[in-house]
Amino acid sequence: MRVLLLGATGFLGRFVADRLLADPAVHLTALGRRDDSDVRFDLANGSPGALTRFLDAVHPGVVINCAGATRGGARELTRHNTVAVATVCEALRRSRCGARMVQVGCASEYGPSQPGSSTAEDSVPRPGGPYGVSKLAATELVLGSGLDAVVLRVFSPVGPGTPAGSPLGRLAEAMRRAMQSGDAELRLGGLGVQRDFVDVRDVARAVHAASLSAAQGVVNIGTGRAVRLRDAAAVLARVAGYTGALHELDGPPTRPVIAAQRADSVTDHAPVAPHPYPDGCGAWQQADVRTARDRLGWRPRINLEESLADIWMEAACRI
């Protein structure tokens, strides 16, 4: 099976590539903007015609799109998350290859949900920010394209390779600095949010399964269990061996912080970090994952403690 992977060098794409390369039945070609891609092509600026010619030459059976942007203004997010997907869909419609498309979406498309609820695929999307809007627009393009396509809405991916600027990445870095400097207390703020954390290697397994399946439409990829960020912080402290106190700031501060300090320092001058979860999804998100089980034969295998241990190992190795 010939597979064309878009975004192979990103957080999710690297693990999808590893998973596909481990399958002897897969012949993988990576397309992207970086020099280490098999083929260089900018989806946000390239023409559908050029991509069509490449598809006709390579003739993949599956096209997997892990490309996109998670940061930036509305214009940049629209270019990389929506315009790029429009280019892929149009190229596939023009191409003679007849490839199946697997689009990697995200839970930010849903926006906030009711605490205690599980979000199913038929929930009405109400994204709370430009990132979610740009990804939802991409999903609608894929679903309305007439292609053989499936969209995987990935909830909160974690594990090895977690970006240092992500909420759990920043938390691990703050803990590393606290241990390095001997801080007796780690002040944490904004940890009341609850998210459905799913390991990036399990996400890669889901993408692989989707490429082999006949499933169409939207499929949620998560664990089906929301975890409070403060509980994840406690697990991270345990796997890191941090013996200091975890002190959560009282109430929802206007500018939540993740900062470390010595017990005898002045608290008013602690550094301030961005809100831990600026994803526009409010205080709660939890996936209903029955569709992934029934249509992909997929279940998560890696628990959060293992994911956090891998995040910590990478943070601890930074100089």
GROMACS .gro file of N, CA, C and O in nm, residues 35-96:
model
  248
   35ASP      N    1   1.338   2.039   0.446
   35ASP     CA    2   1.436   1.974   0.359
   35ASP      C    3   1.441   1.823   0.378
   35ASP      O    4   1.480   1.750   0.286
   36ASP      N    5   1.405   1.775   0.499
   36ASP     CA    6   1.414   1.631   0.524
   36ASP      C    7   1.291   1.555   0.474
   36ASP      O    8   1.280   1.434   0.494
   37SER      N    9   1.197   1.623   0.410
   37SER     CA   10   1.083   1.555   0.349
   37SER      C   11   1.128   1.485   0.221
   37SER      O   12   1.223   1.528   0.155
   38ASP      N   13   1.059   1.378   0.185
   38ASP     CA   14   1.090   1.311   0.058
   38ASP      C   15   1.063   1.406  -0.059
   38ASP      O   16   1.137   1.406  -0.158
   39VAL      N   17   0.955   1.482  -0.046
   39VAL     CA   18   0.918   1.578  -0.150
   39VAL      C   19   0.882   1.709  -0.082
   39VAL      O   20   0.804   1.710   0.015
   40ARG      N   21   0.939   1.819  -0.127
   40ARG     CA   22   0.910   1.950  -0.069
   40ARG      C   23   0.790   2.012  -0.141
   40ARG      O   24   0.788   2.023  -0.263
   41PHE      N   25   0.691   2.051  -0.060
   41PHE     CA   26   0.572   2.115  -0.115
   41PHE      C   27   0.504   2.190  -0.003
   41PHE      O   28   0.483   2.137   0.106
   42ASP      N   29   0.466   2.315  -0.029
   42ASP     CA   30   0.398   2.399   0.069
   42ASP      C   31   0.249   2.396   0.040
   42ASP      O   32   0.202   2.457  -0.057
   43LEU      N   33   0.175   2.325   0.123
   43LEU     CA   34   0.032   2.309   0.100
   43LEU      C   35  -0.043   2.441   0.107
   43LEU      O   36  -0.143   2.461   0.037
   44ALA      N   37   0.004   2.534   0.191
   44ALA     CA   38  -0.066   2.660   0.209
   44ALA      C   39  -0.048   2.754   0.090
   44ALA      O   40  -0.132   2.842   0.068
   45ASN      N   41   0.058   2.735   0.014
   45ASN     CA   42   0.087   2.825  -0.098
   45ASN      C   43   0.092   2.754  -0.233
   45ASN      O   44   0.087   2.820  -0.336
   46GLY      N   45   0.104   2.623  -0.233
   46GLY     CA   46   0.112   2.549  -0.358
   46GLY      C   47  -0.023   2.537  -0.426
   46GLY      O   48  -0.128   2.551  -0.365
   47SER      N   49  -0.019   2.509  -0.555
   47SER     CA   50  -0.143   2.500  -0.633
   47SER      C   51  -0.197   2.357  -0.633
   47SER      O   52  -0.120   2.261  -0.629
   48PRO      N   53  -0.330   2.342  -0.637
   48PRO     CA   54  -0.387   2.207  -0.648
   48PRO      C   55  -0.338   2.134  -0.772
   48PRO      O   56  -0.319   2.012  -0.769
   49GLY      N   57  -0.315   2.209  -0.881
   49GLY     CA   58  -0.269   2.144  -1.004
   49GLY      C   59  -0.134   2.078  -0.988
   49GLY      O   60  -0.113   1.964  -1.035
   50ALA      N   61  -0.041   2.145  -0.921
   50ALA     CA   62   0.092   2.087  -0.900
   50ALA      C   63   0.083   1.963  -0.813
   50ALA      O   64   0.150   1.861  -0.839
   51LEU      N   65  -0.001   1.968  -0.710
   51LEU     CA   66  -0.017   1.852  -0.623
   51LEU      C   67  -0.086   1.738  -0.696
   51LEU      O   68  -0.052   1.620  -0.677
   52THR      N   69  -0.179   1.770  -0.784
   52THR     CA   70  -0.246   1.667  -0.864
   52THR      C   71  -0.146   1.592  -0.950
   52THR      O   72  -0.151   1.468  -0.959
   53ARG      N   73  -0.056   1.664  -1.013
   53ARG     CA   74   0.044   1.599  -1.098
   53ARG      C   75   0.132   1.505  -1.016
   53ARG      O   76   0.168   1.395  -1.063
   54PHE      N   77   0.165   1.546  -0.894
   54PHE     CA   78   0.245   1.460  -0.808
   54PHE      C   79   0.165   1.336  -0.768
   54PHE      O   80   0.218   1.223  -0.769
   55LEU      N   81   0.039   1.352  -0.733
   55LEU     CA   82  -0.046   1.238  -0.696
   55LEU      C   83  -0.058   1.139  -0.811
   55LEU      O   84  -0.052   1.017  -0.790
   56ASP      N   85  -0.074   1.190  -0.931
   56ASP     CA   86  -0.086   1.100  -1.046
   56ASP      C   87   0.044   1.024  -1.072
   56ASP      O   88   0.042   0.911  -1.121
   57ALA      N   89   0.157   1.087  -1.038
   57ALA     CA   90   0.287   1.021  -1.059
   57ALA      C   91   0.312   0.915  -0.953
   57ALA      O   92   0.360   0.805  -0.983
   58VAL      N   93   0.282   0.948  -0.826
   58VAL     CA   94   0.309   0.855  -0.716
   58VAL      C   95   0.198   0.752  -0.701
   58VAL      O   96   0.221   0.638  -0.664
   59HIS      N   97   0.073   0.792  -0.726
   59HIS     CA   98  -0.045   0.706  -0.720
   59HIS      C   99  -0.061   0.639  -0.583
   59HIS      O  100  -0.064   0.516  -0.573
   60PRO      N  101  -0.072   0.719  -0.477
   60PRO     CA  102  -0.092   0.659  -0.344
   60PRO      C  103  -0.233   0.602  -0.329
   60PRO      O  104  -0.327   0.648  -0.394
   61GLY      N  105  -0.245   0.503  -0.243
   61GLY     CA  106  -0.376   0.449  -0.210
   61GLY      C  107  -0.441   0.523  -0.094
   61GLY      O  108  -0.563   0.523  -0.078
   62VAL      N  109  -0.356   0.587  -0.011
   62VAL     CA  110  -0.404   0.663   0.105
   62VAL      C  111  -0.322   0.790   0.117
   62VAL      O  112  -0.200   0.788   0.100
   63VAL      N  113  -0.390   0.901   0.147
   63VAL     CA  114  -0.324   1.027   0.179
   63VAL      C  115  -0.362   1.063   0.322
   63VAL      O  116  -0.480   1.075   0.355
   64ILE      N  117  -0.261   1.079   0.407
   64ILE     CA  118  -0.283   1.113   0.548
   64ILE      C  119  -0.234   1.254   0.572
   64ILE      O  120  -0.119   1.286   0.542
   65ASN      N  121  -0.321   1.338   0.626
   65ASN     CA  122  -0.283   1.477   0.651
   65ASN      C  123  -0.268   1.505   0.800
   65ASN      O  124  -0.367   1.520   0.871
   66CYS      N  125  -0.142   1.514   0.844
   66CYS     CA  126  -0.109   1.554   0.981
   66CYS      C  127  -0.055   1.697   0.984
   66CYS      O  128  -0.010   1.743   1.090
   67ALA      N  129  -0.055   1.765   0.870
   67ALA     CA  130   0.004   1.899   0.862
   67ALA      C  131  -0.091   2.003   0.921
   67ALA      O  132  -0.212   1.982   0.928
   68GLY      N  133  -0.035   2.115   0.960
   68GLY     CA  134  -0.116   2.224   1.012
   68GLY      C  135  -0.039   2.308   1.111
   68GLY      O  136   0.078   2.282   1.140
   69ALA      N  137  -0.104   2.412   1.160
   69ALA     CA  138  -0.044   2.503   1.258
   69ALA      C  139  -0.132   2.508   1.382
   69ALA      O  140  -0.255   2.503   1.373
   70THR      N  141  -0.069   2.517   1.499
   70THR     CA  142  -0.143   2.527   1.624
   70THR      C  143  -0.134   2.665   1.685
   70THR      O  144  -0.208   2.698   1.777
   71ARG      N  145  -0.041   2.746   1.636
   71ARG     CA  146  -0.021   2.880   1.688
   71ARG      C  147  -0.024   2.982   1.577
   71ARG      O  148  -0.002   2.949   1.461
   72GLY      N  149  -0.048   3.107   1.616
   72GLY     CA  150  -0.048   3.215   1.519
   72GLY      C  151  -0.182   3.286   1.517
   72GLY      O  152  -0.278   3.246   1.586
   73GLY      N  153  -0.191   3.391   1.436
   73GLY     CA  154  -0.314   3.466   1.422
   73GLY      C  155  -0.414   3.393   1.333
   73GLY      O  156  -0.384   3.288   1.274
   74ALA      N  157  -0.533   3.450   1.324
   74ALA     CA  158  -0.639   3.386   1.247
   74ALA      C  159  -0.600   3.366   1.102
   74ALA      O  160  -0.632   3.263   1.041
   75ARG      N  161  -0.528   3.463   1.044
   75ARG     CA  162  -0.491   3.450   0.903
   75ARG      C  163  -0.394   3.334   0.881
   75ARG      O  164  -0.411   3.254   0.789
   76GLU      N  165  -0.293   3.324   0.968
   76GLU     CA  166  -0.195   3.215   0.954
   76GLU      C  167  -0.260   3.079   0.977
   76GLU      O  168  -0.234   2.983   0.905
   77LEU      N  169  -0.345   3.070   1.080
   77LEU     CA  170  -0.413   2.944   1.109
   77LEU      C  171  -0.503   2.903   0.992
   77LEU      O  172  -0.510   2.785   0.956
   78THR      N  173  -0.571   2.999   0.933
   78THR     CA  174  -0.658   2.969   0.819
   78THR      C  175  -0.577   2.918   0.700
   78THR      O  176  -0.616   2.822   0.633
   79ARG      N  177  -0.463   2.981   0.675
   79ARG     CA  178  -0.379   2.938   0.563
   79ARG      C  179  -0.333   2.794   0.581
   79ARG      O  180  -0.342   2.712   0.488
   80HIS      N  181  -0.280   2.762   0.698
   80HIS     CA  182  -0.217   2.632   0.719
   80HIS      C  183  -0.316   2.521   0.756
   80HIS      O  184  -0.286   2.403   0.731
   81ASN      N  185  -0.430   2.556   0.811
   81ASN     CA  186  -0.525   2.453   0.853
   81ASN      C  187  -0.646   2.439   0.762
   81ASN      O  188  -0.707   2.333   0.758
   82THR      N  189  -0.680   2.545   0.690
   82THR     CA  190  -0.800   2.541   0.606
   82THR      C  191  -0.765   2.546   0.458
   82THR      O  192  -0.804   2.458   0.381
   83VAL      N  193  -0.691   2.648   0.417
   83VAL     CA  194  -0.654   2.661   0.276
   83VAL      C  195  -0.573   2.539   0.231
   83VAL      O  196  -0.593   2.484   0.122
   84ALA      N  197  -0.482   2.493   0.318
   84ALA     CA  198  -0.399   2.377   0.283
   84ALA      C  199  -0.486   2.253   0.259
   84ALA      O  200  -0.462   2.176   0.165
   85VAL      N  201  -0.587   2.234   0.343
   85VAL     CA  202  -0.675   2.118   0.327
   85VAL      C  203  -0.760   2.133   0.201
   85VAL      O  204  -0.787   2.034   0.131
   86ALA      N  205  -0.801   2.255   0.169
   86ALA     CA  206  -0.875   2.277   0.045
   86ALA      C  207  -0.790   2.237  -0.075
   86ALA      O  208  -0.840   2.177  -0.172
   87THR      N  209  -0.660   2.267  -0.069
   87THR     CA  210  -0.568   2.230  -0.177
   87THR      C  211  -0.560   2.078  -0.191
   87THR      O  212  -0.564   2.025  -0.302
   88VAL      N  213  -0.550   2.009  -0.077
   88VAL     CA  214  -0.540   1.863  -0.080
   88VAL      C  215  -0.668   1.802  -0.137
   88VAL      O  216  -0.664   1.713  -0.224
   89CYS      N  217  -0.782   1.849  -0.091
   89CYS     CA  218  -0.910   1.794  -0.138
   89CYS      C  219  -0.928   1.817  -0.288
   89CYS      O  220  -0.971   1.726  -0.362
   90GLU      N  221  -0.896   1.937  -0.335
   90GLU     CA  222  -0.912   1.966  -0.477
   90GLU      C  223  -0.817   1.881  -0.561
   90GLU      O  224  -0.854   1.830  -0.668
   91ALA      N  225  -0.693   1.866  -0.514
   91ALA     CA  226  -0.597   1.783  -0.587
   91ALA      C  227  -0.643   1.639  -0.594
   91ALA      O  228  -0.630   1.573  -0.699
   92LEU      N  229  -0.697   1.588  -0.485
   92LEU     CA  230  -0.746   1.449  -0.485
   92LEU      C  231  -0.867   1.433  -0.577
   92LEU      O  232  -0.881   1.329  -0.643
   93ARG      N  233  -0.952   1.534  -0.582
   93ARG     CA  234  -1.067   1.526  -0.674
   93ARG      C  235  -1.022   1.523  -0.819
   93ARG      O  236  -1.080   1.453  -0.903
   94ARG      N  237  -0.916   1.599  -0.850
   94ARG     CA  238  -0.867   1.604  -0.988
   94ARG      C  239  -0.784   1.481  -1.026
   94ARG      O  240  -0.777   1.443  -1.143
   95SER      N  241  -0.723   1.420  -0.927
   95SER     CA  242  -0.628   1.312  -0.953
   95SER      C  243  -0.698   1.183  -0.997
   95SER      O  244  -0.814   1.157  -0.964
   96ARG      N  245  -0.623   1.102  -1.068
   96ARG     CA  246  -0.673   0.971  -1.111
   96ARG      C  247  -0.640   0.863  -1.010
   96ARG      O  248  -0.673   0.746  -1.032
   0.00000   0.00000   0.00000
